[in-house]
Amino acid sequence: MSNYFSPFVLPFLIGVIALITICIIKYIRWYKQFNRVQKTLLLKNILSWKFLSAIWETVWEALFHRKVFKRNFLLGYMHSSIALGWFLLILVGAVETELAVNGPKPFWTGIFYRYFIHDPQAFKHAAFFAHLMDFILLYVLSGVILAYIKSIYSRLFGMKKTSKHVVFDRFTKFSLWLIFPLRLLSESFTATLYNNGGFLTQGLGDMINYTVADVLEIPAWTLYSFALGTFFVAMPFSRYMHIFTEVILIFLRKWGLSENEQVSGFTMYELSACSRCGICIDNCPLYKDLQLQGVQSIYFLRDLRYKRPKEEIADNCLMCNRCMAECPVGLDLMTIRRQMRNKKELDTDSNYKYIDNLQAFNSIGRVVYFAGCMSHLTPGIVDAMLNIFDKVNQKYWFMDKDKTICCGRPLWQQGFSIQASELRRKNTQLIKQSGANMLVTSCPICYQSFKKEYNLPIQVMHHTEYIHGLIKSGQLKVRKDDLKVVYHDPCELGRGCGIYQAPRQILKSITTLLKTKNEKDKSLCCGYNLGNTVISLEQQTKIRNAAMDSLLSKHPDLIVTACPMCKKAFKRATDCNVKDIAELVKENMIL
Amino acid sequence: MTNFGFKISNTRVIHLDECKMELVRKLYKEEPSFKRCISCGACAATCSARQFTDFNIRKLHTLFRRAQYEGVQQALKACMLCGKCTLVCPRGVNLRSLIIHMRKILFEANKK
Ligand code: SF4
Ligand code: SF4
Ligand code: SF4
Ligand code: SF4
């Protein structure tokens, strides 16, 4: 054992012990904060085969960083070279040690391999391993150099704005960046003395004067060990806590855990799994169009983690879902945001007695049509839908014809969950009593609410899905017009509910659909989204204009959307015609 | 008495010395767009809650503006935050934010 010990190992050793202890303490604390459902799920699934797919995802996402590659090659390379490279250094180092040394040896032998094992022919393929380790080190170093370049010039990596880190994070980053050059240096000094390096370290080692190497070898290894130790101690308190937490989160998700109405242990894991990569900044409309800083998910999560959230920041988000669609860690950013909007004492006994007397209409064999509050401000949409129902002889009950109970999502999004649940309860009761077998709604906000926040026993459809079904089955005959149109994906319908195909299929059968730059999950928010109560109308307008310019750049005859809110937003600002998809279908029905 | 569909309101007196104007000032600070309100009533006309009851959002924010807070807090709880009022307001008043802030301010004031 003493063959493999030198005092310089101590900083590393202390760092590892501190790291493991702190992580275990934190993870146990968060585990205790799981609610009952989460704990049951965990115990139920922990021994299932799901861990295989979790391992697969860990390799792809936490090591290889596939999603980051998709965003930008150089950025992906940078992330994966440091993560995967470092992992390989440890793994291959361990194999190398195992081959070189028989019997028991301390676990750090692989980390300081070249210092402790001087024989370049320690085992059969020792030379190959020396080259391999050098190659991996080079791979990691290339990532560190890129990371350095990125902090100066992020545009090269497809990022207009890179994250602004707190001082402690920068300090930790610095110690991380130091680890690998110091390892190179130490190994080169040892290579000078014992000729046991690979192509890189030996090459460098041969250039170094023997006496210099003799004097500096131990100090270099000591510094290397210090850099490691510092990084390990700082890691659990810095953004680098994501390294382990991301992996645990992948497993938790595979075991079926997710965010809840309230903050739970799962939220704590999510907060620490954010790597503060900054990918969520560039495309946030609040940054892109308004240059607001500090409100994006990265900063919001950071403030939460360090327990200094500001109410205004929690409220200042459109809930457009764009950041969530881009986050490589797949964090449930919208739910965390909403949890923090909890209105607590404000969200108590509401004053909704007035909805109590509402009666359901006997709708057996009918569909329930729920236009949604906003659709009442765009009567064209409602009119089109009623026409379509009549056309296919579908009997309906227009549930919110003249007395509109809101679906509750606007309240819920702002953190009034108790009040929202009162509206949900009444709507659910009416829908159940009606005996209808399907609910069709024209508003993506209501749609998302009915789909996710309600637990309805009947099928729920947005009118795009419903109309698409009618056209596909031949019940609704349509003709093709000679317009060129662009389609705007509403946030709540697209990123919110994943409805991208139905509207496109409809449009293909009635008109000519032009491709646009910001399609599907890259769609731009119209700015009128109900998620944000902080920004002013002027700011909303700026966001809207950016979205509209992108649509108009194709010079369409018509902008088509599928949300009353988006329609209203665009209609106010352009001479170009704006229609809801239902209205266009109505015009193209064959009588 | 015959109901003609209207009634004569009682005379109301606002004692300026007793008004807690600081709440109004706070509201203007939290939601500056409210300064633009011209009391046109479009918000109340379109209101979803108004279809059911005599809930009247223009009346409530007008009362607030006049520092007559009595009953406003409870009445505001009838709002469903649906956002129709915000969308129709010709002056670009951020009514949803205004409503939340009125509730917050009144809650804080009554707590003390
Ligand atoms: S929230 Fe996601 S995208 Fe944003 S910094 Fe964190 S990990 Fe990156
Ligand atoms: S949901 Fe939209 S507005 Fe909110 S932080 Fe994400 S990108 Fe920005
Ligand atoms: S619609 Fe706007 S301007 Fe008119 S009363 Fe309401 S808040 Fe005031
Ligand atoms: S948000 Fe409230 S006040 Fe405004 S229209 Fe809806 S229910 Fe009425």
mmCIF file of N, CA and C in Angstrom, chain A residues 204-321:
data_model
loop_
_atom_site.group_PDB
_atom_site.id
_atom_site.type_symbol
_atom_site.label_atom_id
_atom_site.label_comp_id
_atom_site.label_asym_id
_atom_site.label_seq_id
_atom_site.Cartn_x
_atom_site.Cartn_y
_atom_site.Cartn_z
ATOM 1 N N LEU A 204 6.447 15.834 -24.849
ATOM 2 C CA LEU A 204 6.669 17.045 -24.066
ATOM 3 C C LEU A 204 7.808 16.826 -23.080
ATOM 4 N N GLY A 205 7.801 15.636 -22.470
ATOM 5 C CA GLY A 205 8.810 15.290 -21.470
ATOM 6 C C GLY A 205 10.215 15.349 -22.036
ATOM 7 N N ASP A 206 10.353 14.890 -23.281
ATOM 8 C CA ASP A 206 11.682 14.879 -23.893
ATOM 9 C C ASP A 206 12.236 16.277 -24.108
ATOM 10 N N MET A 207 11.341 17.241 -24.143
ATOM 11 C CA MET A 207 11.803 18.609 -24.371
ATOM 12 C C MET A 207 12.256 19.272 -23.076
ATOM 13 N N ILE A 208 11.928 18.612 -21.947
ATOM 14 C CA ILE A 208 12.211 19.245 -20.663
ATOM 15 C C ILE A 208 13.568 18.790 -20.126
ATOM 16 N N ASN A 209 14.270 19.726 -19.536
ATOM 17 C CA ASN A 209 15.564 19.454 -18.924
ATOM 18 C C ASN A 209 15.400 18.524 -17.728
ATOM 19 N N TYR A 210 16.285 17.537 -17.598
ATOM 20 C CA TYR A 210 16.154 16.523 -16.555
ATOM 21 C C TYR A 210 16.130 17.135 -15.154
ATOM 22 N N THR A 211 17.032 18.073 -14.907
ATOM 23 C CA THR A 211 17.099 18.667 -13.561
ATOM 24 C C THR A 211 15.818 19.430 -13.243
ATOM 25 N N VAL A 212 15.362 20.177 -14.231
ATOM 26 C CA VAL A 212 14.118 20.921 -14.024
ATOM 27 C C VAL A 212 13.008 19.958 -13.649
ATOM 28 N N ALA A 213 12.897 18.884 -14.403
ATOM 29 C CA ALA A 213 11.846 17.907 -14.147
ATOM 30 C C ALA A 213 12.000 17.311 -12.758
ATOM 31 N N ASP A 214 13.245 17.054 -12.400
ATOM 32 C CA ASP A 214 13.502 16.444 -11.097
ATOM 33 C C ASP A 214 13.014 17.349 -9.971
ATOM 34 N N VAL A 215 13.258 18.640 -10.150
ATOM 35 C CA VAL A 215 12.862 19.588 -9.104
ATOM 36 C C VAL A 215 11.340 19.791 -9.094
ATOM 37 N N LEU A 216 10.762 19.869 -10.288
ATOM 38 C CA LEU A 216 9.356 20.284 -10.367
ATOM 39 C C LEU A 216 8.350 19.136 -10.356
ATOM 40 N N GLU A 217 8.824 17.913 -10.406
ATOM 41 C CA GLU A 217 7.871 16.805 -10.519
ATOM 42 C C GLU A 217 6.866 16.795 -9.363
ATOM 43 N N ILE A 218 7.397 16.740 -8.145
ATOM 44 C CA ILE A 218 6.490 16.653 -6.985
ATOM 45 C C ILE A 218 5.581 17.893 -6.878
ATOM 46 N N PRO A 219 6.145 19.121 -6.996
ATOM 47 C CA PRO A 219 5.243 20.281 -6.942
ATOM 48 C C PRO A 219 4.122 20.200 -7.980
ATOM 49 N N ALA A 220 4.449 19.720 -9.174
ATOM 50 C CA ALA A 220 3.414 19.647 -10.208
ATOM 51 C C ALA A 220 2.324 18.656 -9.811
ATOM 52 N N TRP A 221 2.732 17.482 -9.354
ATOM 53 C CA TRP A 221 1.720 16.499 -8.929
ATOM 54 C C TRP A 221 0.908 17.058 -7.752
ATOM 55 N N THR A 222 1.574 17.795 -6.873
ATOM 56 C CA THR A 222 0.858 18.363 -5.726
ATOM 57 C C THR A 222 -0.206 19.357 -6.198
ATOM 58 N N LEU A 223 0.194 20.207 -7.145
ATOM 59 C CA LEU A 223 -0.771 21.177 -7.663
ATOM 60 C C LEU A 223 -1.946 20.473 -8.330
ATOM 61 N N TYR A 224 -1.614 19.442 -9.084
ATOM 62 C CA TYR A 224 -2.661 18.653 -9.759
ATOM 63 C C TYR A 224 -3.632 18.112 -8.715
ATOM 64 N N SER A 225 -3.070 17.556 -7.656
ATOM 65 C CA SER A 225 -3.900 16.999 -6.597
ATOM 66 C C SER A 225 -4.731 18.094 -5.917
ATOM 67 N N PHE A 226 -4.120 19.266 -5.738
ATOM 68 C CA PHE A 226 -4.845 20.394 -5.139
ATOM 69 C C PHE A 226 -6.006 20.846 -6.022
ATOM 70 N N ALA A 227 -5.726 20.909 -7.319
ATOM 71 C CA ALA A 227 -6.788 21.326 -8.239
ATOM 72 C C ALA A 227 -7.958 20.357 -8.148
ATOM 73 N N LEU A 228 -7.637 19.076 -8.149
ATOM 74 C CA LEU A 228 -8.694 18.067 -8.032
ATOM 75 C C LEU A 228 -9.463 18.243 -6.718
ATOM 76 N N GLY A 229 -8.701 18.335 -5.623
ATOM 77 C CA GLY A 229 -9.330 18.448 -4.305
ATOM 78 C C GLY A 229 -10.220 19.675 -4.206
ATOM 79 N N THR A 230 -9.706 20.817 -4.689
ATOM 80 C CA THR A 230 -10.495 22.048 -4.644
ATOM 81 C C THR A 230 -11.787 21.882 -5.420
ATOM 82 N N PHE A 231 -11.639 21.331 -6.607
ATOM 83 C CA PHE A 231 -12.833 21.161 -7.433
ATOM 84 C C PHE A 231 -13.861 20.266 -6.732
ATOM 85 N N PHE A 232 -13.370 19.186 -6.135
ATOM 86 C CA PHE A 232 -14.295 18.247 -5.487
ATOM 87 C C PHE A 232 -15.017 18.875 -4.298
ATOM 88 N N VAL A 233 -14.288 19.652 -3.517
ATOM 89 C CA VAL A 233 -14.936 20.270 -2.357
ATOM 90 C C VAL A 233 -15.961 21.316 -2.816
ATOM 91 N N ALA A 234 -15.589 22.062 -3.858
ATOM 92 C CA ALA A 234 -16.477 23.138 -4.303
ATOM 93 C C ALA A 234 -17.665 22.610 -5.099
ATOM 94 N N MET A 235 -17.476 21.470 -5.733
ATOM 95 C CA MET A 235 -18.475 20.966 -6.676
ATOM 96 C C MET A 235 -19.914 20.906 -6.139
ATOM 97 N N PRO A 236 -20.139 20.341 -4.966
ATOM 98 C CA PRO A 236 -21.541 20.201 -4.532
ATOM 99 C C PRO A 236 -22.243 21.533 -4.301
ATOM 100 N N PHE A 237 -21.475 22.594 -4.161
ATOM 101 C CA PHE A 237 -22.097 23.897 -3.925
ATOM 102 C C PHE A 237 -22.162 24.732 -5.190
ATOM 103 N N SER A 238 -21.592 24.214 -6.243
ATOM 104 C CA SER A 238 -21.533 24.994 -7.477
ATOM 105 C C SER A 238 -22.455 24.366 -8.502
ATOM 106 N N ARG A 239 -22.418 24.942 -9.713
ATOM 107 C CA ARG A 239 -23.268 24.386 -10.758
ATOM 108 C C ARG A 239 -22.830 22.988 -11.153
ATOM 109 N N TYR A 240 -21.574 22.619 -10.807
ATOM 110 C CA TYR A 240 -21.087 21.301 -11.223
ATOM 111 C C TYR A 240 -21.736 20.162 -10.455
ATOM 112 N N MET A 241 -22.570 20.488 -9.482
ATOM 113 C CA MET A 241 -23.354 19.456 -8.808
ATOM 114 C C MET A 241 -24.196 18.708 -9.838
ATOM 115 N N HIS A 242 -24.370 19.346 -11.003
ATOM 116 C CA HIS A 242 -25.200 18.701 -12.035
ATOM 117 C C HIS A 242 -24.588 17.404 -12.537
ATOM 118 N N ILE A 243 -23.267 17.263 -12.395
ATOM 119 C CA ILE A 243 -22.596 16.098 -12.982
ATOM 120 C C ILE A 243 -23.221 14.797 -12.466
ATOM 121 N N PHE A 244 -23.345 14.678 -11.147
ATOM 122 C CA PHE A 244 -23.962 13.466 -10.599
ATOM 123 C C PHE A 244 -25.486 13.540 -10.631
ATOM 124 N N THR A 245 -25.987 14.753 -10.321
ATOM 125 C CA THR A 245 -27.437 14.878 -10.155
ATOM 126 C C THR A 245 -28.178 14.585 -11.454
ATOM 127 N N GLU A 246 -27.548 14.989 -12.572
ATOM 128 C CA GLU A 246 -28.175 14.744 -13.861
ATOM 129 C C GLU A 246 -28.412 13.249 -14.056
ATOM 130 N N VAL A 247 -27.425 12.453 -13.660
ATOM 131 C CA VAL A 247 -27.532 11.005 -13.821
ATOM 132 C C VAL A 247 -28.648 10.460 -12.916
ATOM 133 N N ILE A 248 -28.646 10.911 -11.676
ATOM 134 C CA ILE A 248 -29.688 10.443 -10.756
ATOM 135 C C ILE A 248 -31.065 10.828 -11.279
ATOM 136 N N LEU A 249 -31.140 12.041 -11.830
ATOM 137 C CA LEU A 249 -32.423 12.506 -12.351
ATOM 138 C C LEU A 249 -32.910 11.615 -13.490
ATOM 139 N N ILE A 250 -31.987 11.194 -14.345
ATOM 140 C CA ILE A 250 -32.372 10.300 -15.440
ATOM 141 C C ILE A 250 -33.001 9.028 -14.874
ATOM 142 N N PHE A 251 -32.391 8.487 -13.835
ATOM 143 C CA PHE A 251 -32.944 7.278 -13.214
ATOM 144 C C PHE A 251 -34.302 7.559 -12.579
ATOM 145 N N LEU A 252 -34.389 8.660 -11.841
ATOM 146 C CA LEU A 252 -35.660 8.979 -11.182
ATOM 147 C C LEU A 252 -36.789 9.078 -12.195
ATOM 148 N N ARG A 253 -36.486 9.735 -13.314
ATOM 149 C CA ARG A 253 -37.523 9.886 -14.331
ATOM 150 C C ARG A 253 -37.933 8.541 -14.911
ATOM 151 N N LYS A 254 -36.934 7.684 -15.139
ATOM 152 C CA LYS A 254 -37.251 6.358 -15.688
ATOM 153 C C LYS A 254 -38.100 5.568 -14.709
ATOM 154 N N TRP A 255 -37.910 5.829 -13.431
ATOM 155 C CA TRP A 255 -38.710 5.115 -12.432
ATOM 156 C C TRP A 255 -40.083 5.742 -12.259
ATOM 157 N N GLY A 256 -40.364 6.728 -13.070
ATOM 158 C CA GLY A 256 -41.725 7.265 -13.087
ATOM 159 C C GLY A 256 -41.951 8.498 -12.236
ATOM 160 N N LEU A 257 -40.911 9.044 -11.643
ATOM 161 C CA LEU A 257 -41.102 10.232 -10.811
ATOM 162 C C LEU A 257 -41.210 11.482 -11.675
ATOM 163 N N SER A 258 -41.964 12.452 -11.185
ATOM 164 C CA SER A 258 -42.044 13.718 -11.915
ATOM 165 C C SER A 258 -42.390 14.827 -10.932
ATOM 166 N N GLU A 259 -42.454 16.050 -11.482
ATOM 167 C CA GLU A 259 -42.797 17.195 -10.653
ATOM 168 C C GLU A 259 -44.237 17.094 -10.167
ATOM 169 N N ASN A 260 -44.526 17.714 -9.051
ATOM 170 C CA ASN A 260 -45.882 17.748 -8.531
ATOM 171 C C ASN A 260 -46.386 19.164 -8.440
ATOM 172 N N GLU A 261 -47.614 19.272 -8.008
ATOM 173 C CA GLU A 261 -48.210 20.587 -7.762
ATOM 174 C C GLU A 261 -47.294 21.437 -6.862
ATOM 175 N N GLN A 262 -46.783 20.818 -5.812
ATOM 176 C CA GLN A 262 -45.947 21.548 -4.850
ATOM 177 C C GLN A 262 -44.468 21.188 -5.012
ATOM 178 N N VAL A 263 -43.633 22.007 -4.437
ATOM 179 C CA VAL A 263 -42.203 21.713 -4.421
ATOM 180 C C VAL A 263 -41.983 20.407 -3.657
ATOM 181 N N SER A 264 -41.117 19.543 -4.204
ATOM 182 C CA SER A 264 -40.851 18.277 -3.528
ATOM 183 C C SER A 264 -39.359 17.972 -3.660
ATOM 184 N N GLY A 265 -38.960 16.829 -3.162
ATOM 185 C CA GLY A 265 -37.573 16.419 -3.306
ATOM 186 C C GLY A 265 -37.158 16.381 -4.768
ATOM 187 N N PHE A 266 -38.100 16.004 -5.626
ATOM 188 C CA PHE A 266 -37.800 15.934 -7.052
ATOM 189 C C PHE A 266 -37.365 17.295 -7.586
ATOM 190 N N THR A 267 -38.035 18.346 -7.095
ATOM 191 C CA THR A 267 -37.662 19.703 -7.511
ATOM 192 C C THR A 267 -36.213 19.983 -7.128
ATOM 193 N N MET A 268 -35.816 19.529 -5.936
ATOM 194 C CA MET A 268 -34.454 19.771 -5.483
ATOM 195 C C MET A 268 -33.447 19.100 -6.429
ATOM 196 N N TYR A 269 -33.777 17.871 -6.831
ATOM 197 C CA TYR A 269 -32.896 17.201 -7.794
ATOM 198 C C TYR A 269 -32.835 17.975 -9.102
ATOM 199 N N GLU A 270 -33.991 18.451 -9.558
ATOM 200 C CA GLU A 270 -34.003 19.189 -10.827
ATOM 201 C C GLU A 270 -33.172 20.465 -10.739
ATOM 202 N N LEU A 271 -33.322 21.173 -9.619
ATOM 203 C CA LEU A 271 -32.583 22.431 -9.470
ATOM 204 C C LEU A 271 -31.080 22.189 -9.591
ATOM 205 N N SER A 272 -30.622 21.109 -8.987
ATOM 206 C CA SER A 272 -29.190 20.858 -9.010
ATOM 207 C C SER A 272 -28.733 20.184 -10.294
ATOM 208 N N ALA A 273 -29.673 19.690 -11.094
ATOM 209 C CA ALA A 273 -29.291 19.033 -12.337
ATOM 210 C C ALA A 273 -29.076 20.035 -13.466
ATOM 211 N N CYS A 274 -29.433 21.297 -13.235
ATOM 212 C CA CYS A 274 -29.211 22.325 -14.263
ATOM 213 C C CYS A 274 -27.731 22.647 -14.311
ATOM 214 N N SER A 275 -27.154 22.505 -15.494
ATOM 215 C CA SER A 275 -25.715 22.720 -15.606
ATOM 216 C C SER A 275 -25.376 24.183 -15.858
ATOM 217 N N ARG A 276 -26.408 25.022 -15.898
ATOM 218 C CA ARG A 276 -26.224 26.433 -16.257
ATOM 219 C C ARG A 276 -25.455 26.574 -17.564
ATOM 220 N N CYS A 277 -25.848 25.730 -18.506
ATOM 221 C CA CYS A 277 -25.188 25.755 -19.802
ATOM 222 C C CYS A 277 -25.571 27.001 -20.576
ATOM 223 N N GLY A 278 -26.710 27.594 -20.243
ATOM 224 C CA GLY A 278 -27.112 28.832 -20.901
ATOM 225 C C GLY A 278 -27.827 28.646 -22.220
ATOM 226 N N ILE A 279 -28.103 27.401 -22.588
ATOM 227 C CA ILE A 279 -28.774 27.139 -23.863
ATOM 228 C C ILE A 279 -30.169 27.760 -23.872
ATOM 229 N N CYS A 280 -30.762 27.911 -22.687
ATOM 230 C CA CYS A 280 -32.135 28.436 -22.619
ATOM 231 C C CYS A 280 -32.196 29.958 -22.746
ATOM 232 N N ILE A 281 -31.070 30.626 -22.865
ATOM 233 C CA ILE A 281 -31.136 32.096 -22.865
ATOM 234 C C ILE A 281 -31.501 32.675 -24.233
ATOM 235 N N ASP A 282 -30.748 32.270 -25.248
ATOM 236 C CA ASP A 282 -30.850 32.927 -26.552
ATOM 237 C C ASP A 282 -32.260 33.037 -27.110
ATOM 238 N N ASN A 283 -33.015 31.946 -27.017
ATOM 239 C CA ASN A 283 -34.306 31.948 -27.685
ATOM 240 C C ASN A 283 -35.458 32.343 -26.791
ATOM 241 N N CYS A 284 -35.169 32.693 -25.569
ATOM 242 C CA CYS A 284 -36.237 33.190 -24.692
ATOM 243 C C CYS A 284 -36.701 34.533 -25.250
ATOM 244 N N PRO A 285 -37.980 34.675 -25.577
ATOM 245 C CA PRO A 285 -38.447 35.937 -26.157
ATOM 246 C C PRO A 285 -38.118 37.134 -25.267
ATOM 247 N N LEU A 286 -38.076 36.906 -23.972
ATOM 248 C CA LEU A 286 -37.799 38.019 -23.059
ATOM 249 C C LEU A 286 -36.363 38.507 -23.218
ATOM 250 N N TYR A 287 -35.479 37.620 -23.639
ATOM 251 C CA TYR A 287 -34.130 38.088 -23.939
ATOM 252 C C TYR A 287 -34.018 38.524 -25.393
ATOM 253 N N LYS A 288 -34.528 37.679 -26.267
ATOM 254 C CA LYS A 288 -34.371 37.891 -27.702
ATOM 255 C C LYS A 288 -34.997 39.207 -28.149
ATOM 256 N N ASP A 289 -36.195 39.478 -27.670
ATOM 257 C CA ASP A 289 -36.902 40.663 -28.157
ATOM 258 C C ASP A 289 -36.891 41.832 -27.173
ATOM 259 N N LEU A 290 -36.719 41.527 -25.897
ATOM 260 C CA LEU A 290 -36.800 42.612 -24.911
ATOM 261 C C LEU A 290 -35.479 42.868 -24.194
ATOM 262 N N GLN A 291 -34.487 42.009 -24.445
ATOM 263 C CA GLN A 291 -33.186 42.141 -23.773
ATOM 264 C C GLN A 291 -33.291 42.129 -22.250
ATOM 265 N N LEU A 292 -34.350 41.526 -21.736
ATOM 266 C CA LEU A 292 -34.433 41.371 -20.282
ATOM 267 C C LEU A 292 -33.449 40.299 -19.862
ATOM 268 N N GLN A 293 -32.722 40.551 -18.786
ATOM 269 C CA GLN A 293 -31.773 39.540 -18.323
ATOM 270 C C GLN A 293 -32.091 39.141 -16.894
ATOM 271 N N GLY A 294 -31.677 37.945 -16.568
ATOM 272 C CA GLY A 294 -31.871 37.497 -15.196
ATOM 273 C C GLY A 294 -33.195 36.807 -14.935
ATOM 274 N N VAL A 295 -34.091 36.767 -15.937
ATOM 275 C CA VAL A 295 -35.382 36.119 -15.699
ATOM 276 C C VAL A 295 -35.458 34.730 -16.331
ATOM 277 N N GLN A 296 -34.506 34.421 -17.198
ATOM 278 C CA GLN A 296 -34.560 33.153 -17.919
ATOM 279 C C GLN A 296 -34.400 31.974 -16.954
ATOM 280 N N SER A 297 -34.812 30.814 -17.445
ATOM 281 C CA SER A 297 -34.828 29.628 -16.586
ATOM 282 C C SER A 297 -33.506 29.395 -15.868
ATOM 283 N N ILE A 298 -32.412 29.583 -16.569
ATOM 284 C CA ILE A 298 -31.099 29.342 -15.940
ATOM 285 C C ILE A 298 -30.944 30.175 -14.664
ATOM 286 N N TYR A 299 -31.295 31.443 -14.742
ATOM 287 C CA TYR A 299 -31.109 32.324 -13.582
ATOM 288 C C TYR A 299 -32.175 32.075 -12.528
ATOM 289 N N PHE A 300 -33.363 31.766 -13.023
ATOM 290 C CA PHE A 300 -34.458 31.481 -12.107
ATOM 291 C C PHE A 300 -34.115 30.255 -11.238
ATOM 292 N N LEU A 301 -33.643 29.191 -11.888
ATOM 293 C CA LEU A 301 -33.282 27.989 -11.132
ATOM 294 C C LEU A 301 -32.108 28.262 -10.193
ATOM 295 N N ARG A 302 -31.164 29.055 -10.674
ATOM 296 C CA ARG A 302 -30.012 29.340 -9.826
ATOM 297 C C ARG A 302 -30.442 30.091 -8.565
ATOM 298 N N ASP A 303 -31.257 31.116 -8.746
ATOM 299 C CA ASP A 303 -31.719 31.878 -7.588
ATOM 300 C C ASP A 303 -32.485 30.993 -6.615
ATOM 301 N N LEU A 304 -33.270 30.089 -7.180
ATOM 302 C CA LEU A 304 -34.027 29.181 -6.318
ATOM 303 C C LEU A 304 -33.094 28.288 -5.527
ATOM 304 N N ARG A 305 -32.069 27.785 -6.231
ATOM 305 C CA ARG A 305 -31.187 26.846 -5.564
ATOM 306 C C ARG A 305 -30.442 27.532 -4.431
ATOM 307 N N TYR A 306 -30.061 28.768 -4.631
ATOM 308 C CA TYR A 306 -29.364 29.479 -3.573
ATOM 309 C C TYR A 306 -30.334 30.237 -2.676
ATOM 310 N N LYS A 307 -31.608 29.859 -2.768
ATOM 311 C CA LYS A 307 -32.643 30.356 -1.856
ATOM 312 C C LYS A 307 -32.777 31.877 -1.827
ATOM 313 N N ARG A 308 -32.760 32.461 -3.000
ATOM 314 C CA ARG A 308 -33.050 33.887 -3.004
ATOM 315 C C ARG A 308 -33.930 34.213 -4.207
ATOM 316 N N PRO A 309 -35.046 33.506 -4.318
ATOM 317 C CA PRO A 309 -35.912 33.764 -5.467
ATOM 318 C C PRO A 309 -36.656 35.076 -5.289
ATOM 319 N N LYS A 310 -36.822 35.781 -6.387
ATOM 320 C CA LYS A 310 -37.605 37.005 -6.311
ATOM 321 C C LYS A 310 -38.934 36.753 -6.985
ATOM 322 N N GLU A 311 -39.971 37.224 -6.313
ATOM 323 C CA GLU A 311 -41.315 36.949 -6.812
ATOM 324 C C GLU A 311 -41.472 37.438 -8.245
ATOM 325 N N GLU A 312 -40.936 38.607 -8.476
ATOM 326 C CA GLU A 312 -41.088 39.224 -9.791
ATOM 327 C C GLU A 312 -40.469 38.347 -10.886
ATOM 328 N N ILE A 313 -39.372 37.662 -10.550
ATOM 329 C CA ILE A 313 -38.729 36.810 -11.552
ATOM 330 C C ILE A 313 -39.585 35.582 -11.824
ATOM 331 N N ALA A 314 -40.169 35.018 -10.783
ATOM 332 C CA ALA A 314 -41.048 33.864 -10.993
ATOM 333 C C ALA A 314 -42.201 34.253 -11.909
ATOM 334 N N ASP A 315 -42.704 35.471 -11.742
ATOM 335 C CA ASP A 315 -43.847 35.901 -12.539
ATOM 336 C C ASP A 315 -43.465 36.319 -13.950
ATOM 337 N N ASN A 316 -42.207 36.676 -14.136
ATOM 338 C CA ASN A 316 -41.825 37.220 -15.433
ATOM 339 C C ASN A 316 -41.386 36.118 -16.397
ATOM 340 N N CYS A 317 -42.349 35.408 -16.898
ATOM 341 C CA CYS A 317 -42.088 34.342 -17.857
ATOM 342 C C CYS A 317 -43.379 34.132 -18.614
ATOM 343 N N LEU A 318 -43.250 33.963 -19.923
ATOM 344 C CA LEU A 318 -44.453 33.808 -20.743
ATOM 345 C C LEU A 318 -45.037 32.407 -20.657
ATOM 346 N N MET A 319 -44.309 31.507 -20.051
ATOM 347 C CA MET A 319 -44.697 30.092 -20.041
ATOM 348 C C MET A 319 -44.832 29.596 -21.485
ATOM 349 N N CYS A 320 -43.953 30.102 -22.337
ATOM 350 C CA CYS A 320 -44.046 29.744 -23.755
ATOM 351 C C CYS A 320 -43.398 28.402 -24.015
ATOM 352 N N ASN A 321 -42.688 27.891 -23.016
ATOM 353 C CA ASN A 321 -42.179 26.528 -23.130
ATOM 354 C C ASN A 321 -40.945 26.382 -24.015
#
